Coordinates of C-alpha atoms and ligand atoms in Angstrom, one line a residue:
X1 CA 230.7 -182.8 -40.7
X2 CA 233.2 -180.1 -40.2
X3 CA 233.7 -177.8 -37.0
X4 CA 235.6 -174.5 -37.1
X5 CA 236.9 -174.6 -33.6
X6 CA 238.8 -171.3 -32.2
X7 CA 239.4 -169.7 -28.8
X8 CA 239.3 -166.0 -29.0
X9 CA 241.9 -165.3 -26.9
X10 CA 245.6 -163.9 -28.1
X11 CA 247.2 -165.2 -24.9
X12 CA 249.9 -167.7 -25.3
X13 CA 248.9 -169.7 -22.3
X14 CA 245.2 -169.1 -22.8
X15 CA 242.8 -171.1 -20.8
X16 CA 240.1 -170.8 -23.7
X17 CA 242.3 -172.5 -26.2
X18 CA 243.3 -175.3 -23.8
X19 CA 239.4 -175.4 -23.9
X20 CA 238.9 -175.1 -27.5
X21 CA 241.5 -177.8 -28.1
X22 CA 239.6 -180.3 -25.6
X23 CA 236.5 -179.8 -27.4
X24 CA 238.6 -180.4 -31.2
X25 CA 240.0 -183.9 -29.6
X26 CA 235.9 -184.7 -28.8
X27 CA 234.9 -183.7 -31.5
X28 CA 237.4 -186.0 -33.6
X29 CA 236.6 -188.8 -31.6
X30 CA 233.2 -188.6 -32.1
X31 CA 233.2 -189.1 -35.9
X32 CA 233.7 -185.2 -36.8
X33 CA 236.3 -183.1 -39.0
X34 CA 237.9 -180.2 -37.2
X35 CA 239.8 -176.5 -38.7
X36 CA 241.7 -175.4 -35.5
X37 CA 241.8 -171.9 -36.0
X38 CA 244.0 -169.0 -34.0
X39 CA 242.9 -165.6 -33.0
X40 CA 245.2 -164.4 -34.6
X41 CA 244.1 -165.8 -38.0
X42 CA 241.3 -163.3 -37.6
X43 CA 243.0 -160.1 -36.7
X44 CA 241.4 -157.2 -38.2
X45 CA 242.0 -153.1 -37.6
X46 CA 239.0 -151.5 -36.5
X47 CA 235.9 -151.6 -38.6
X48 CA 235.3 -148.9 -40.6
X49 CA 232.5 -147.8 -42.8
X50 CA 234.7 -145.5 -45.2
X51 CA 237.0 -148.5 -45.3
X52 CA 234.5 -151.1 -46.6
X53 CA 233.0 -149.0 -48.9
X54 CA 236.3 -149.1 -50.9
X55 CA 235.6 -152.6 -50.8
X56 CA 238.9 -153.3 -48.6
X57 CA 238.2 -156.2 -46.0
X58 CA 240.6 -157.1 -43.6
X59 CA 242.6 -160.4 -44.2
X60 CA 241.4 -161.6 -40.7
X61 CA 237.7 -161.2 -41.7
X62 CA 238.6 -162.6 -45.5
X63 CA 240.2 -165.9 -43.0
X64 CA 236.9 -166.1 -40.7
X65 CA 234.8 -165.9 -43.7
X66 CA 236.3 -168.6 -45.4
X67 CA 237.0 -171.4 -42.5
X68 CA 233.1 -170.5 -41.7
X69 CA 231.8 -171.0 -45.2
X70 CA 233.8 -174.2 -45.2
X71 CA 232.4 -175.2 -42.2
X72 CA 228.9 -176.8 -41.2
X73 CA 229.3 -174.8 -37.6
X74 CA 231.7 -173.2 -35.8
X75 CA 232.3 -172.9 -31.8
X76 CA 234.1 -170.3 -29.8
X77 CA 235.7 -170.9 -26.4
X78 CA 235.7 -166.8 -25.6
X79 CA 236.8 -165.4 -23.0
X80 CA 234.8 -162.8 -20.5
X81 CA 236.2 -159.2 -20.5
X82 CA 234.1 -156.7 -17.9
X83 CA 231.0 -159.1 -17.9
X84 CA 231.1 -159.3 -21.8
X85 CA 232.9 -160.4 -25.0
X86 CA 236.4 -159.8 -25.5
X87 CA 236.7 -156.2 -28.1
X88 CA 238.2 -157.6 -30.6
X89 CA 235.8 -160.4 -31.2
X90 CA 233.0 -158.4 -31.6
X91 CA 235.3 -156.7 -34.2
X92 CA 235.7 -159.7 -36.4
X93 CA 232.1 -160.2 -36.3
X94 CA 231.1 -156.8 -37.4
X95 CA 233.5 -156.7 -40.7
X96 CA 232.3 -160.6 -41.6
X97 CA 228.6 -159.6 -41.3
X98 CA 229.0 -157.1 -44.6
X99 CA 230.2 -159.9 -46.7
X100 CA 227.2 -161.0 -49.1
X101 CA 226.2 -163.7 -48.4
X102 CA 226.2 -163.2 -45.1
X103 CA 228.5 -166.2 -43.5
X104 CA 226.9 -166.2 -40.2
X105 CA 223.1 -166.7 -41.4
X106 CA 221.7 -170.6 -40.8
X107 CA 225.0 -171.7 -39.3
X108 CA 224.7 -173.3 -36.0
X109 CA 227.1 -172.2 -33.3
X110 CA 228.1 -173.2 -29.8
X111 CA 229.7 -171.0 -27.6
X112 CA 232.1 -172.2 -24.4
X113 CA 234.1 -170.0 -22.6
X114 CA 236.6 -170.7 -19.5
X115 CA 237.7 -168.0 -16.9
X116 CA 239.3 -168.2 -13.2
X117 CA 236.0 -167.0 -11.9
X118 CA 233.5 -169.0 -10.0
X119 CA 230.9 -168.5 -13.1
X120 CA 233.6 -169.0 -15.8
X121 CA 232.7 -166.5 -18.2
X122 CA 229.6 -167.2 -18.9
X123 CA 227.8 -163.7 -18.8
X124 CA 230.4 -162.8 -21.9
X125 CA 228.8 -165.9 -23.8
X126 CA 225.4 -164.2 -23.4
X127 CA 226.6 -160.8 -24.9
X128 CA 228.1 -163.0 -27.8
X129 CA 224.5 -164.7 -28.6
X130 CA 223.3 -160.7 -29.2
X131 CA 225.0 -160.5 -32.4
X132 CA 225.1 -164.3 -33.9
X133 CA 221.4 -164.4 -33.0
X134 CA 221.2 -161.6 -35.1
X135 CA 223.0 -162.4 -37.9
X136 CA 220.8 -165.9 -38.7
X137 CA 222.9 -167.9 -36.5
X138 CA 221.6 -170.8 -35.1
X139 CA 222.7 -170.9 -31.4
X140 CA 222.8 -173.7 -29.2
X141 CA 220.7 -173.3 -26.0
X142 CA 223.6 -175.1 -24.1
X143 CA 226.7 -172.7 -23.0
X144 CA 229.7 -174.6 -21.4
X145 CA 231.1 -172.4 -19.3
X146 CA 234.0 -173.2 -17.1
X147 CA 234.7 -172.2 -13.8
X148 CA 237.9 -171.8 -11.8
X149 CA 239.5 -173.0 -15.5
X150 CA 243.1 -172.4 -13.8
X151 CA 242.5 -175.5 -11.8
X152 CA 240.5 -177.6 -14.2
X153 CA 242.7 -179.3 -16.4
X154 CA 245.4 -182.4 -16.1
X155 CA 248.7 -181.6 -17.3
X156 CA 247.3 -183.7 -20.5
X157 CA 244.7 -181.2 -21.3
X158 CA 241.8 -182.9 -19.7
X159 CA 239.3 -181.6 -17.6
X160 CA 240.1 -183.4 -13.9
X161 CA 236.7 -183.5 -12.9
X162 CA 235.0 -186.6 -14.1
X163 CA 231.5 -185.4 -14.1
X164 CA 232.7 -181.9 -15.8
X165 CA 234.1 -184.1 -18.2
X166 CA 231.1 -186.3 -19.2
X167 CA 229.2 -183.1 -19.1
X168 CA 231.4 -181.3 -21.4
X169 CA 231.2 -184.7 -23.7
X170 CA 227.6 -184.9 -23.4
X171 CA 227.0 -180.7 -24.3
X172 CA 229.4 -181.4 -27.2
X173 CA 227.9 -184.2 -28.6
X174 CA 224.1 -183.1 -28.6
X175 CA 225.7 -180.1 -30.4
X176 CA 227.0 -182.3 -32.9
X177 CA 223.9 -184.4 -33.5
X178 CA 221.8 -181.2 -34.3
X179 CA 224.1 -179.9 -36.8
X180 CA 224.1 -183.7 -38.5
X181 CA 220.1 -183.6 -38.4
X182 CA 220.1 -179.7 -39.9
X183 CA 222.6 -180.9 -42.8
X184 CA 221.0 -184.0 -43.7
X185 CA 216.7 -183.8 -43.4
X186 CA 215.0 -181.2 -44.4
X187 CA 214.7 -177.6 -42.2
X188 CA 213.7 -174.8 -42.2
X189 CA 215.7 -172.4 -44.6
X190 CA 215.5 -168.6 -43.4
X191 CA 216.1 -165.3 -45.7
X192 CA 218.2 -162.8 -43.8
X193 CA 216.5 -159.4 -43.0
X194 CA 217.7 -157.9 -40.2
X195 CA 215.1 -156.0 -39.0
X196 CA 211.7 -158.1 -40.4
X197 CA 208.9 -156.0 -39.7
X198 CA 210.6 -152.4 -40.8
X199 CA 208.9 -150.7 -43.8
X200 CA 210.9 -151.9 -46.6
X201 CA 213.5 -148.7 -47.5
X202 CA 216.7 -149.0 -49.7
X203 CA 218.5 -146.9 -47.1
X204 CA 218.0 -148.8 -44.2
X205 CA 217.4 -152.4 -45.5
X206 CA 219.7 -155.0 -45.4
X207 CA 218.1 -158.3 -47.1
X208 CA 219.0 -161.6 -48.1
Ligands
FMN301 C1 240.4 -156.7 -19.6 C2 240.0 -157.9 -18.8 C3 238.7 -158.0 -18.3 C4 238.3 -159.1 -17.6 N1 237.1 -159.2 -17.1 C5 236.6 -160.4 -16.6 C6 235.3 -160.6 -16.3 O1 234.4 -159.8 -16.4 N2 234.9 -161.8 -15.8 C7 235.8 -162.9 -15.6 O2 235.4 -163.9 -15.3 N3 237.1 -162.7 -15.9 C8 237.5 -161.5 -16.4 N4 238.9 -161.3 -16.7 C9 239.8 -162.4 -16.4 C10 239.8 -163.4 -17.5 O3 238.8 -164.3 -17.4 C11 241.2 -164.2 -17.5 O4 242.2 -163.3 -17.7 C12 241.2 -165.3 -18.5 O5 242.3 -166.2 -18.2 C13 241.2 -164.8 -19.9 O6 241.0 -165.9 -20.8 P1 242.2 -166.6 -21.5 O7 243.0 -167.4 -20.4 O8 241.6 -167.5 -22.5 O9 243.2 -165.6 -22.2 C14 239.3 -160.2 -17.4 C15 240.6 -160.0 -17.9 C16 240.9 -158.9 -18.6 C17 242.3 -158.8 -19.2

């Protein structure tokens, strides 16, 4: 199984990516394939309409498309900005969700997020499930958020805290079994509309 793995932080000394790399070395030695990605990979201008209608994309969203459709599922250490997800984030996700098909739809997703705080982020990972869920992506019920990151890891890159670290283990590894059971049996396989019960209208519909 492959994991597309990214923090979505720009920061150079990022706490998210220090997370993000933790969960890559679990994943790996648990039996999985892992695509690193950088922020930065995905940078795109701001969406616009006009734009896409020209049919130019962004390189950043062309990147996040790709790694995703490459991908079984994907997991995002984000970090919180004012109680939510960081701007540019939600900017990625808005160009990738015109591309037909639509990359995000039956792809499962785990979302982790580490911040100084004594919640560690974790109201941004709820305002990140608003658009994914929307967009057909199948969201793991269990957020790892970690608190007071600045003092969580060893100077290896491990979390310190032995029962934080069988936690963050254990989270990452139900993950991991789900996404095995939804590639290999049988599931259920849902069309995209966004909105499901709207009278069906060319102007308004957008259905896969
Ligand atoms: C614009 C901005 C808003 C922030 N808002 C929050 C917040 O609402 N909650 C929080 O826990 N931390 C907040 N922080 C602090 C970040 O959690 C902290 O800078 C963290 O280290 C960022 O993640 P990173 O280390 O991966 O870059 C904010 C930081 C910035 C720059």
């Amino acid at each position: 199984m492959r994991f597309l793995v990214f923090a979505a932080s720009l920061r150079k000394d990022s706490l998210n990516i220090r997370l993000a790399k933790l969960a890559a070395f679990i994943i790996e030695k648990n039996g999985g394939k892992v695509d690193v990605a950088n922020m930065n990979d995905f940078d795109c201008s701001s969406y616009n309409q006009d734009v896409e209608q020209k049919g130019v994309f962004p390189a950043g969203a062309e990147q996040l498309r790709k790694r995703l459709l490459a991908s079984d599922a994907f997991i995002i250490s984000s970090p919180e900005y004012n109680a939510s997800m960081p701007g540019n984030l939600k900017n990625v996700i808005d160009w990738v969700s015109r591309f037909r098909p639509q990359p995000f739809n039956e792809r499962h997703a785990l979302l982790m997020s580490a911040s100084p705080s004594m919640v560690g982020g974790n109201r941004g990972l709820w305002s990140l499930r608003i658009p994914l869920e929307h967009l057909g992506a199948r969201v793991f019920p269990d957020m790892f958020s970690l608190a007071t990151a600045h003092q969580a890891f060893t100077q290896e890159g491990k979390l310190s805290n032995a029962t934080l670290a069988e936690r963050f283990e254990g989270n990452l590894v139900a993950f991991m079994n789900l996404v095995e059971a939804a590639k290999h049996y049988p599931c259920i396989k849902k069309a995209w509309v966004e909105f499901l019960g709207e009278k069906p209208d060319p102007v308004t519909e957008r259905v896969e």
